[in-house]
N, CA, C and O of each residue as an XYZ file, in Angstrom:
752
protein
N      28.409     10.137     51.914
C      26.722     10.500     52.826
C      27.109      9.305     53.655
O      27.637      8.236     53.348
N      26.604      9.905     55.034
C      26.876      9.113     56.485
C      25.388      9.070     56.893
O      24.640     10.032     56.722
N      25.097      8.188     57.307
C      23.662      8.263     58.050
C      23.789      7.647     59.458
O      24.547      6.709     59.708
N      22.915      8.305     60.436
C      22.582      8.097     61.509
C      21.363      7.478     62.408
O      20.754      8.337     63.047
N      20.918      6.174     62.560
C      19.388      5.665     62.781
C      19.421      5.769     63.806
O      20.535      5.627     64.310
N      18.270      6.068     64.717
C      18.074      5.296     66.033
C      16.047      5.621     66.462
O      15.377      6.539     65.990
N      15.720      4.906     67.111
C      14.490      5.201     67.327
C      13.863      5.538     68.445
O      14.682      5.676     69.354
N      12.708      5.742     68.799
C      11.890      6.380     69.883
C      10.528      5.373     70.074
O       9.920      5.033     69.059
N      10.160      4.998     71.160
C       8.781      4.107     71.457
C       9.624      2.324     71.498
O      10.810      2.137     71.227
N       8.807      1.425     71.832
C       9.015      0.418     71.827
C       8.208     -0.528     71.011
O       7.021     -0.269     70.809
N       8.827     -1.751     70.460
C       7.910     -2.835     69.859
C       6.831     -3.421     70.450
O       5.663     -3.405     70.063
N       7.534     -4.197     71.892
C       6.992     -4.547     72.920
C       5.619     -4.125     73.773
O       4.566     -4.664     74.114
N       6.195     -2.992     73.891
C       5.070     -2.478     75.123
C       3.894     -1.863     74.599
O       3.919     -0.809     73.963
N       2.929     -2.473     74.847
C       1.424     -1.923     74.292
C       0.817     -0.221     74.922
O      -0.252      0.281     74.574
N       1.729      0.362     75.811
C       1.343      1.175     76.159
C       2.543      2.410     74.852
O       2.927      3.580     74.884
N       2.637      1.719     74.291
C       3.672      2.751     73.249
C       2.983      2.165     71.921
O       3.117      1.131     71.266
N       2.030      3.537     71.819
C       1.246      3.402     70.381
C       1.876      3.421     69.432
O       1.409      2.764     68.502
N       2.944      4.010     69.230
C       3.984      4.402     68.132
C       5.311      4.368     68.432
O       5.827      4.736     69.487
N       5.913      3.861     67.361
C       7.251      3.801     67.173
C       7.713      4.596     66.198
O       7.056      4.736     65.167
N       8.891      5.220     66.382
C       9.496      6.436     65.358
C      11.108      6.180     65.361
O      11.916      6.174     66.289
N      11.283      5.937     63.724
C      12.672      5.738     63.653
C      12.993      6.937     62.513
O      12.542      7.217     61.402
N      14.112      7.536     63.485
C      14.796      8.616     62.715
C      16.416      8.425     62.408
O      17.393      8.095     63.081
N      16.160      8.836     60.939
C      17.667      9.188     60.079
C      18.199     10.341     60.345
O      17.264     11.107     60.580
N      19.373     10.981     60.453
C      19.866     11.574     60.472
C      20.909     11.609     59.316
O      21.899     10.952     59.637
N      21.000     12.097     58.220
C      21.602     12.296     57.186
C      22.464     13.407     57.173
O      22.110     14.519     57.567
N      24.051     13.039     56.552
C      24.929     14.032     57.187
C      26.202     13.898     55.792
O      27.117     13.091     55.955
N      26.161     14.537     54.797
C      26.863     14.375     54.171
C      28.806     14.359     54.795
O      29.791     13.642     54.620
N      28.464     15.597     55.544
C      29.968     15.765     55.846
C      29.821     15.707     57.763
O      29.770     16.700     58.488
N      29.780     14.248     58.215
C      29.577     14.271     59.817
C      30.686     15.168     60.560
O      30.533     15.658     61.679
N      31.712     15.286     59.834
C      32.478     15.974     60.963
C      32.027     17.042     61.798
O      31.540     17.980     61.166
N      32.053     17.177     63.151
C      31.828     17.993     64.156
C      30.384     17.615     64.938
O      30.011     18.280     65.904
N      29.723     16.634     64.489
C      28.146     16.170     64.762
C      28.465     15.749     66.315
O      27.767     15.908     67.316
N      29.846     15.118     66.157
C      30.416     14.210     67.288
C      30.360     15.227     68.981
O      29.905     15.086     70.117
N      30.864     15.877     68.467
C      30.634     17.265     69.320
C      29.470     18.176     69.965
O      29.816     19.056     70.753
N      28.462     18.047     69.741
C      27.304     18.725     70.067
C      26.517     18.365     71.143
O      25.901     19.270     71.705
N      26.385     16.982     71.636
C      25.920     16.642     72.941
C      26.982     16.627     73.956
O      26.683     16.986     75.095
N      28.393     16.195     73.647
C      29.325     16.861     74.744
C      28.975     18.403     75.096
O      28.607     18.692     76.234
N      29.097     19.355     74.110
C      28.781     20.757     75.036
C      27.670     20.643     75.369
O      27.926     20.248     76.506
N      26.287     20.661     75.326
C      25.384     20.575     76.054
C      25.549     20.223     76.970
O      25.371     20.964     77.937
N      25.983     18.876     77.132
C      26.100     18.306     78.990
C      27.270     19.034     79.734
O      27.236     19.045     80.964
N      28.158     19.558     79.167
C      29.309     20.707     79.677
C      28.650     21.948     80.051
O      28.826     22.569     81.099
N      27.907     22.235     79.133
C      26.611     23.682     79.711
C      25.441     23.198     80.615
O      24.446     23.911     80.744
N      25.514     22.353     81.058
C      24.152     22.132     81.834
C      24.692     22.579     83.278
O      25.837     22.312     83.644
N      23.922     23.167     83.937
C      24.168     23.760     85.224
C      24.327     22.637     86.183
O      23.448     21.780     86.087
N      25.457     22.388     87.300
C      25.569     21.674     88.347
C      24.565     21.841     89.115
O      24.274     20.892     89.843
N      23.654     23.216     89.190
C      22.617     23.325     90.252
C      21.522     23.368     90.133
O      21.515     23.467     88.906
N      20.231     23.379     90.476
C      18.962     23.845     89.871
C      18.006     22.540     89.092
O      18.157     21.319     89.129
N      17.480     22.984     88.734
C      15.966     22.029     87.787
C      16.852     21.055     86.940
O      16.614     19.859     86.773
N      17.776     21.666     86.497
C      18.513     20.883     85.124
C      19.864     20.046     85.550
O      20.726     19.707     84.740
N      19.894     19.814     86.735
C      21.249     19.004     87.423
C      21.191     18.215     87.560
O      22.211     17.769     88.085
N      19.823     16.933     87.243
C      19.867     15.835     86.977
C      20.374     15.363     85.603
O      20.787     14.218     85.421
N      20.311     16.458     84.489
C      20.862     16.215     83.339
C      22.269     15.610     83.185
O      22.629     14.777     82.354
N      23.128     16.311     84.342
C      24.562     15.863     84.725
C      24.771     14.730     84.658
O      25.701     14.179     84.069
N      23.632     14.099     85.462
C      23.621     12.728     85.851
C      23.874     11.575     85.152
O      24.612     10.613     85.368
N      22.988     11.911     84.125
C      22.337     10.388     82.977
C      23.489     10.130     82.732
O      24.336     10.965     83.049
N      23.900      8.874     82.081
C      24.950      8.343     81.494
C      24.467      8.387     80.115
O      25.229      7.773     79.368
N      23.396      8.939     79.488
C      23.559      8.828     77.992
C      22.636     10.195     77.738
O      21.777     10.288     78.615
N      22.599     11.090     76.933
C      22.198     12.383     76.933
C      21.041     11.784     75.582
O      21.322     11.719     74.386
N      19.879     11.449     76.159
C      18.987     11.441     74.808
C      17.778     12.390     75.166
O      17.772     13.222     76.073
N      16.910     12.152     74.415
C      15.325     13.278     74.111
C      14.815     13.157     75.804
O      14.684     14.042     76.650
N      14.585     11.576     75.884
C      13.857     11.404     77.054
C      13.949     11.389     78.505
O      13.102     11.347     79.397
N      15.722     11.455     78.479
C      16.108     11.659     80.162
C      16.572     13.124     80.291
O      17.086     13.431     81.367
N      16.438     14.264     79.142
C      16.717     16.004     79.398
C      15.482     16.189     79.887
O      14.524     15.436     80.058
N      15.749     17.745     80.153
C      14.429     19.048     79.765
C      14.166     19.499     78.954
O      14.901     19.526     77.967
N      12.991     20.061     78.997
C      12.729     20.813     77.913
C      13.178     22.122     77.104
O      12.879     22.414     75.946
N      13.988     22.845     78.028
C      15.260     23.607     77.670
C      16.548     23.158     76.847
O      17.051     23.775     75.908
N      16.932     22.075     77.342
C      17.778     21.317     76.528
C      17.390     20.645     75.189
O      18.009     20.925     74.163
N      16.337     19.733     75.197
C      15.823     19.522     74.266
C      15.702     20.714     73.276
O      16.017     20.696     72.086
N      15.206     21.716     73.960
C      15.263     22.588     72.625
C      16.311     23.311     71.979
O      16.400     23.581     70.781
N      16.951     23.542     72.738
C      18.294     24.186     72.634
C      19.563     23.025     71.374
O      20.258     23.323     70.402
N      19.250     21.520     72.229
C      20.010     20.521     71.192
C      19.103     20.153     69.727
O      19.560     19.568     68.745
N      18.140     20.512     69.842
C      17.228     20.420     67.881
C      17.549     21.580     67.079
O      17.638     21.625     65.852
N      17.714     22.517     67.921
C      18.245     23.766     67.075
C      19.399     23.399     66.608
O      19.668     23.041     65.462
N      20.304     23.526     67.819
C      21.916     23.051     67.147
C      21.640     22.165     65.906
O      21.879     22.447     64.732
N      20.960     20.774     66.527
C      21.115     19.841     65.427
C      20.785     20.323     63.936
O      21.445     19.993     62.951
N      19.480     21.290     63.923
C      18.771     21.858     62.720
C      20.281     23.095     61.886
O      20.351     23.313     60.676
N      20.929     23.482     62.581
C      21.703     24.773     62.142
C      23.043     23.903     61.554
O      24.094     24.512     61.358
N      22.953     22.571     61.308
C      23.912     21.613     60.449
C      23.362     21.182     59.179
O      22.198     20.883     58.913
N      24.450     21.200     58.395
C      24.003     20.621     57.355
C      23.765     19.378     56.971
O      24.578     18.599     56.474
N      22.581     19.185     57.216
C      21.775     17.899     57.802
C      20.629     17.599     56.886
O      19.882     18.528     56.580
N      20.402     16.328     56.392
C      18.771     16.079     55.946
C      17.774     15.260     57.272
O      18.500     14.469     57.874
N      16.922     15.271     57.603
C      16.021     14.186     58.353
C      15.367     13.482     57.668
O      15.087     14.008     56.591
N      14.815     12.064     57.874
C      14.375     11.269     57.507
C      13.648     10.651     58.890
O      14.231     10.688     59.973
N      12.310     10.080     58.726
C      11.357      9.703     59.426
C      10.719      8.195     59.439
O      10.807      7.751     58.294
N      10.294      7.535     60.054
C       9.305      6.703     60.011
C       8.540      6.333     61.276
O       9.007      5.845     62.305
N       7.172      6.685     60.985
C       6.205      6.514     62.259
C       5.649      5.723     61.905
O       5.330      5.611     60.721
N       5.285      4.748     62.990
C       4.491      3.678     62.932
C       3.441      3.413     64.012
O       3.803      3.389     65.189
N       2.443      3.256     63.753
C       1.176      2.848     64.676
C       0.489      1.560     64.644
O      -0.205      0.973     63.814
N       1.013      1.260     66.102
C       1.545     -0.333     66.310
C      -0.148     -0.466     66.889
O      -0.389     -1.557     67.406
N      -0.936      0.206     66.861
C      -2.175      0.020     67.215
C      -2.866     -0.402     68.554
O      -4.081     -0.525     68.711
N      -2.176     -0.545     69.221
C      -1.915     -1.031     70.479
C      -1.385     -2.560     70.699
O      -1.394     -3.166     71.770
N      -1.010     -2.952     69.676
C      -0.254     -4.245     69.266
C       1.021     -4.201     70.354
O       1.774     -3.228     70.359
N       1.210     -5.340     71.286
C       2.063     -5.892     71.509
C       3.062     -6.616     70.566
O       2.676     -7.766     70.356
N       4.403     -6.263     69.830
C       5.048     -6.762     68.794
C       6.396     -7.135     69.597
O       7.002     -6.359     70.335
N       6.769     -8.539     69.298
C       7.695     -9.229     69.365
C       9.221     -8.449     69.502
O       9.482     -8.547     68.303
N      10.079     -7.949     69.905
C      11.173     -7.341     69.684
C      12.520     -8.284     69.513
O      13.455     -8.502     70.284
N      12.142     -8.882     67.803
C      13.087    -10.030     67.402
C      13.966     -9.051     66.279
O      13.579     -8.059     65.662
N      15.240     -9.709     66.272
C      15.869     -9.159     64.965
C      14.932     -8.878     63.486
O      15.176     -7.928     62.743
N      14.292     -9.467     63.334
C      13.279     -9.558     61.832
C      12.506     -8.754     62.175
O      12.460     -8.068     61.154
N      11.700     -8.203     63.004
C      10.852     -7.078     63.421
C      11.373     -5.966     63.236
O      11.128     -5.177     62.323
N      12.360     -5.820     64.380
C      13.253     -4.672     64.211
C      13.761     -4.112     62.648
O      13.437     -3.171     61.923
N      14.677     -5.166     62.573
C      15.155     -5.267     61.369
C      14.104     -5.035     59.698
O      14.609     -4.799     58.601
N      12.743     -5.175     59.953
C      12.047     -5.209     58.917
C      11.568     -3.081     59.193
O      11.065     -2.360     58.332
N      11.896     -2.738     60.378
C      11.662     -1.154     60.700
C      12.743     -0.471     60.159
O      12.731      0.738     59.927
N      13.646     -1.191     59.959
C      15.336     -0.577     59.678
C      14.999     -1.030     57.844
O      15.245     -0.132     57.039
N      14.814     -1.493     57.651
C      14.871     -1.850     56.197
C      13.804     -0.795     55.307
O      13.843     -0.016     54.354
N      13.208     -1.135     55.929
C      12.067      0.220     55.288
C      12.229      1.616     55.235
O      11.877      2.363     54.322
N      13.014      2.021     56.711
C      13.594      3.093     56.090
C      14.892      3.626     55.381
O      15.202      4.730     54.933
N      15.641      2.195     55.468
C      17.092      2.333     54.630
C      16.789      1.915     53.501
O      17.842      1.849     52.866
N      15.561      1.446     52.600
C      15.306      1.398     51.256
C      14.751      2.833     51.066
O      14.539      2.902     49.855
N      14.389      4.070     51.660
C      14.008      5.105     50.827
C      15.602      5.705     50.948
O      16.298      6.177     50.049
N      15.864      5.547     52.140
C      16.947      6.332     52.182
C      18.244      5.734     51.046
O      18.980      6.690     50.802
N      18.676      4.568     50.367
C      19.083      3.880     49.385
C      18.690      4.906     48.041
O      19.509      5.310     47.216
N      17.614      5.128     48.051
C      17.042      5.319     46.961
C      17.249      7.136     46.624
O      17.365      7.820     45.607
N      17.211      7.416     48.242
C      17.280      9.356     47.918
C      18.730      9.900     48.526
O      19.097     11.071     48.422
N      19.304      9.107     49.017
C      20.481      9.527     49.456
C      21.903      8.814     49.029
O      22.915      9.514     48.987
N      21.955      7.625     48.762
C      22.978      6.957     48.008
C      24.075      6.655     49.105
O      25.248      6.837     48.778
N      23.753      6.153     50.541
C      24.825      6.425     51.752
C      25.673      5.170     51.705
O      25.276      4.042     51.414
N      26.854      5.523     52.022
C      28.084      4.918     52.203
C      28.028      4.015     53.546
O      27.890      2.792     53.562
N      28.134      4.685     54.428
C      28.116      3.966     55.631
C      26.517      4.515     56.916
O      26.094      5.604     57.305
N      26.256      3.586     57.074
C      24.742      3.632     57.591
C      24.936      3.145     59.218
O      25.280      1.967     59.317
N      24.805      3.710     60.212
C      25.255      3.533     61.536
C      23.742      3.538     62.202
O      23.178      4.630     62.260
N      22.994      2.260     62.753
C      22.265      1.909     63.609
C      22.455      1.799     65.036
O      23.295      0.976     65.400
N      21.746      2.568     66.057
C      21.972      2.233     67.219
C      21.916      0.590     67.339
O      21.430     -0.264     66.597
N      22.545      0.521     68.457
C      22.589     -1.213     68.773
C      21.557     -1.571     69.902
O      21.589     -1.488     71.129
N      20.564     -2.032     68.923
C      19.577     -2.306     69.940
C      19.356     -3.405     70.762
O      18.584     -3.446     71.720
N      20.092     -4.322     70.328
C      20.346     -5.641     71.008
C      21.433     -5.997     71.597
O      22.469     -6.205     70.966
N      21.337     -6.115     72.908
C      22.707     -6.341     74.073
C      23.747     -7.557     73.388
O      24.924     -7.614     73.034
N      22.860     -8.249     73.420
C      23.986     -9.719     73.237
C      24.130     -9.945     71.447
O      23.425     -9.541     70.523
N      25.299    -10.724     71.480
C      26.305    -10.863     70.152
C      25.201    -11.346     68.970
O      24.885    -10.828     67.899
N      24.616    -12.979     69.882
C      23.806    -13.538     68.832
C      22.802    -12.746     68.005
O      22.768    -12.886     66.783
N      21.914    -11.848     68.703
C      20.561    -11.131     68.890
C      21.593    -10.510     67.316
O      21.443    -10.842     66.140
N      22.447     -9.682     67.839
C      22.726     -8.521     67.450
C      23.580     -8.911     65.752
O      23.575     -8.068     64.854
N      24.162    -10.110     65.605
C      24.742    -10.685     64.556
C      22.892    -11.383     63.845
O      22.921    -11.583     62.631
N      21.991    -11.586     64.296
C      21.106    -12.039     63.290
C      20.252    -10.416     62.570
O      19.754    -10.174     61.471
N      20.359     -9.921     63.332
C      19.951     -8.398     63.024
C      20.911     -7.953     61.556
O      20.599     -7.462     60.471
N      22.135     -8.384     62.136
C      22.953     -7.830     60.477
C      22.812     -8.434     59.537
O      22.943     -8.060     58.371
N      22.359    -10.041     60.176
C      22.268    -11.270     58.545
C      21.112    -10.774     57.980
O      21.226    -10.679     56.757
N      19.479    -10.237     58.635
C      18.807     -9.871     57.988
C      18.861     -8.658     57.120
O      18.430     -8.629     55.967
N      19.423     -7.651     57.752
C      19.952     -6.540     57.449
C      20.521     -6.480     55.717
O      19.975     -6.140     54.667
N      21.863     -6.987     56.070
C      22.812     -6.977     54.877
C      22.027     -8.101     53.662
O      22.241     -7.952     52.459
N      21.195     -9.109     54.155
C      20.373     -9.947     53.081
C      19.086     -9.552     52.659
O      18.526    -10.057     51.686
N      18.526     -8.523     53.474
C      17.029     -8.374     53.082
C      17.604     -6.976     52.030
O      17.113     -6.969     50.901
N      18.544     -5.898     52.349
C      18.619     -4.700     51.492
C      19.254     -5.590     50.100
O      18.730     -5.493     48.990
N      20.371     -6.392     50.359
C      21.270     -6.550     49.056
C      22.077     -5.282     48.215
O      22.227     -5.176     46.998
N      22.614     -4.218     49.477
C      23.474     -3.263     48.885
C      24.849     -3.189     49.041
O      25.241     -4.001     49.879
N      25.636     -2.588     48.599
C      26.791     -2.326     48.707
C      27.088     -1.175     49.703
O      27.680     -0.145     49.381
N      26.636     -1.443     50.903
C      26.658     -0.438     52.048
C      27.039     -0.780     53.478
O      26.509     -1.770     53.981
N      27.849     -0.110     54.137
C      28.293     -0.872     55.217
C      27.161     -0.409     56.034
O      26.560      0.654     55.877
N      26.939     -1.270     56.885
C      25.677     -1.345     58.424
C      26.647     -1.460     59.352
O      27.508     -2.335     59.452
N      26.433     -0.456     60.066
C      27.745     -0.618     61.442
C      26.179     -0.474     62.815
O      25.350      0.385     63.115
N      26.432     -1.500     63.139
C      25.976     -1.243     64.820
C      26.522     -0.621     65.966
O      27.652     -0.926     66.349
N      25.966      0.059     66.438
C      27.201      0.820     67.087
C      26.081      1.449     68.377
O      24.950      1.921     68.264
N      27.070      1.187     69.777
C      26.291      1.280     71.039
C      26.286      3.358     71.363
O      27.297      4.007     71.634
N      25.536      3.661     71.283
C      25.133      5.156     71.272
C      25.731      5.769     72.754
O      25.626      6.948     73.091
N      26.331      4.780     73.495
C      27.261      5.713     74.408
C      28.199      5.963     73.822
O      28.549      7.129     73.641
N      29.068      4.603     73.225
C      30.245      5.127     72.371
C      30.402      6.635     71.407
O      31.263      7.509     71.299
N      29.060      6.365     70.809
C      28.931      7.567     69.716
C      27.820      8.617     69.746
O      26.667      8.270     69.491
N      28.021      9.476     69.948
C      27.146     10.488     70.286
C      26.109     10.615     69.521
O      24.952     10.687     69.934
N      26.599     10.663     67.890
C      26.073     10.686     67.049
C      24.493     10.320     66.680
O      23.489     10.951     66.351
N      24.900      8.762     66.956
C      23.510      8.143     67.290
C      22.249      9.161     68.050
O      21.150      9.581     67.687
N      22.935      9.255     69.062
C      21.939     10.077     70.144
C      21.402     11.427     69.632
O      20.505     11.893     70.334
N      21.815     12.265     68.390
C      21.297     13.184     67.451
C      20.354     12.340     66.964
O      19.244     12.816     67.200
N      20.285     11.225     66.350
C      19.204     10.951     65.967
C      17.935     10.506     67.142
O      16.726     10.635     66.949
N      18.481     10.052     68.164
C      17.153      9.915     69.073
C      16.080     11.011     69.510
O      14.918     11.053     69.914
N      17.542     12.211     69.078
C      16.451     13.773     69.568
C      15.487     13.619     68.636
O      14.312     13.656     69.002
N      15.804     13.427     67.331
C      14.766     13.853     66.325
C      13.896     12.687     66.635
O      12.766     13.132     66.835
N      13.910     11.792     66.725
C      12.898     10.591     66.793
C      11.911     11.053     68.387
O      10.685     11.037     68.490
N      12.669     11.338     69.199
C      12.201     11.538     70.233
C      11.049     13.145     69.925
O       9.886     13.156     70.329
N      11.503     14.008     69.383
C      10.571     15.484     69.148
C       9.357     14.583     67.938
O       8.175     14.927     67.930
N       9.791     13.623     67.142
C       8.467     13.360     66.413
C       7.458     12.337     67.245
O       6.257     12.311     66.979
N       8.023     11.526     68.240
C       7.309     10.498     69.249
C       6.534     11.524     69.770
O       5.333     11.272     69.671
N       6.770     12.519     70.255
C       6.062     13.775     71.444
C       5.035     14.155     70.617
O       3.928     14.292     71.136
N       5.195     14.403     69.163
C       4.049     15.291     68.539
C       2.888     13.906     68.623
O       1.761     14.035     69.101
N       3.447     12.551     68.039
C       2.227     11.577     67.856
C       1.670     11.029     69.344
O       0.482     11.240     69.588
N       2.288     10.502     70.102
C       2.319     10.283     71.404
C       1.105     11.263     72.268
O       0.027     10.883     72.727
N       1.548     12.254     72.287
C       0.948     13.584     73.276
C       0.350     14.653     72.552
O      -0.467     15.334     73.172
N       0.552     14.894     71.556
C       0.173     15.799     70.848
C       0.480     17.217     71.384
O      -0.226     18.170     71.712
N       1.892     16.966     71.341
C       2.899     18.649     71.570
C       3.967     18.602     70.736
O       5.019     17.963     70.714
N       3.435     19.458     70.029
C       3.933     19.965     68.915
C       5.527     20.933     68.895
O       6.198     21.187     67.894
N       5.749     21.237     69.982
C       7.289     22.260     70.196
C       8.476     21.966     69.858
O       9.348     22.830     69.764
N       8.711     20.538     69.597
C      10.106     20.205     69.489
C       9.727     19.687     67.885
O      10.522     19.790     66.951
N       8.645     19.236     67.796
C       8.265     18.783     66.368
C       8.664     19.922     65.441
O       9.266     19.776     64.377
N       8.280     21.014     65.941
C       8.257     22.039     64.881
C       9.306     22.832     64.379
O       9.364     23.594     63.415
N      10.639     22.279     65.773
C      12.100     23.045     65.400
C      12.729     22.376     64.494
O      13.746     22.859     63.995
N      12.214     21.047     64.073
C      12.792     20.198     63.131
C      12.198     20.311     61.974
O      13.033     20.267     61.071
N      11.104     20.441     61.588
C       9.999     20.519     60.320
C      10.042     21.563     59.379
O       9.481     21.531     58.284
N      10.812     22.623     59.888
C      11.030     23.543     58.611
C      12.172     23.657     57.590
O      12.097     24.469     56.668
């Protein structure tokens, strides 16, 4: 069992009322890495969707509604499970530290350990510098105390992380903008 985790929303931004963490659980992750490159390739070079061809990363926030719907439908056609953690920040600015971010990850991962017995958990490399990334790794390994490999990976290097981003984006859209169109695709 392999799990991919990403978030939508931010801790320190007070305008983000919610932060959502999404986990995509895959008993067999083969083929998942091909989903987003396939949609990027299908994106037209002209017209209203041409900007999608130019984005560095294919994420929920950067693409249009047509692509969002199609990607989410493709994700849901695979043999996967979804878990989400929705946190209402209540208008607070929360420091984006390895400890605070780690507590969110730990909360979701604790449920995943209990229900899914994962071997590997891939999380988006949230922090850019090595020192902060190491602090997060240390926090997770010592607070979880499980024999699970936790791998922080840059989503530009592994598109399966961005699949979790699409799930998190759909959930965040429901909570922050009362737009349930994308949530309905993943909630059945």
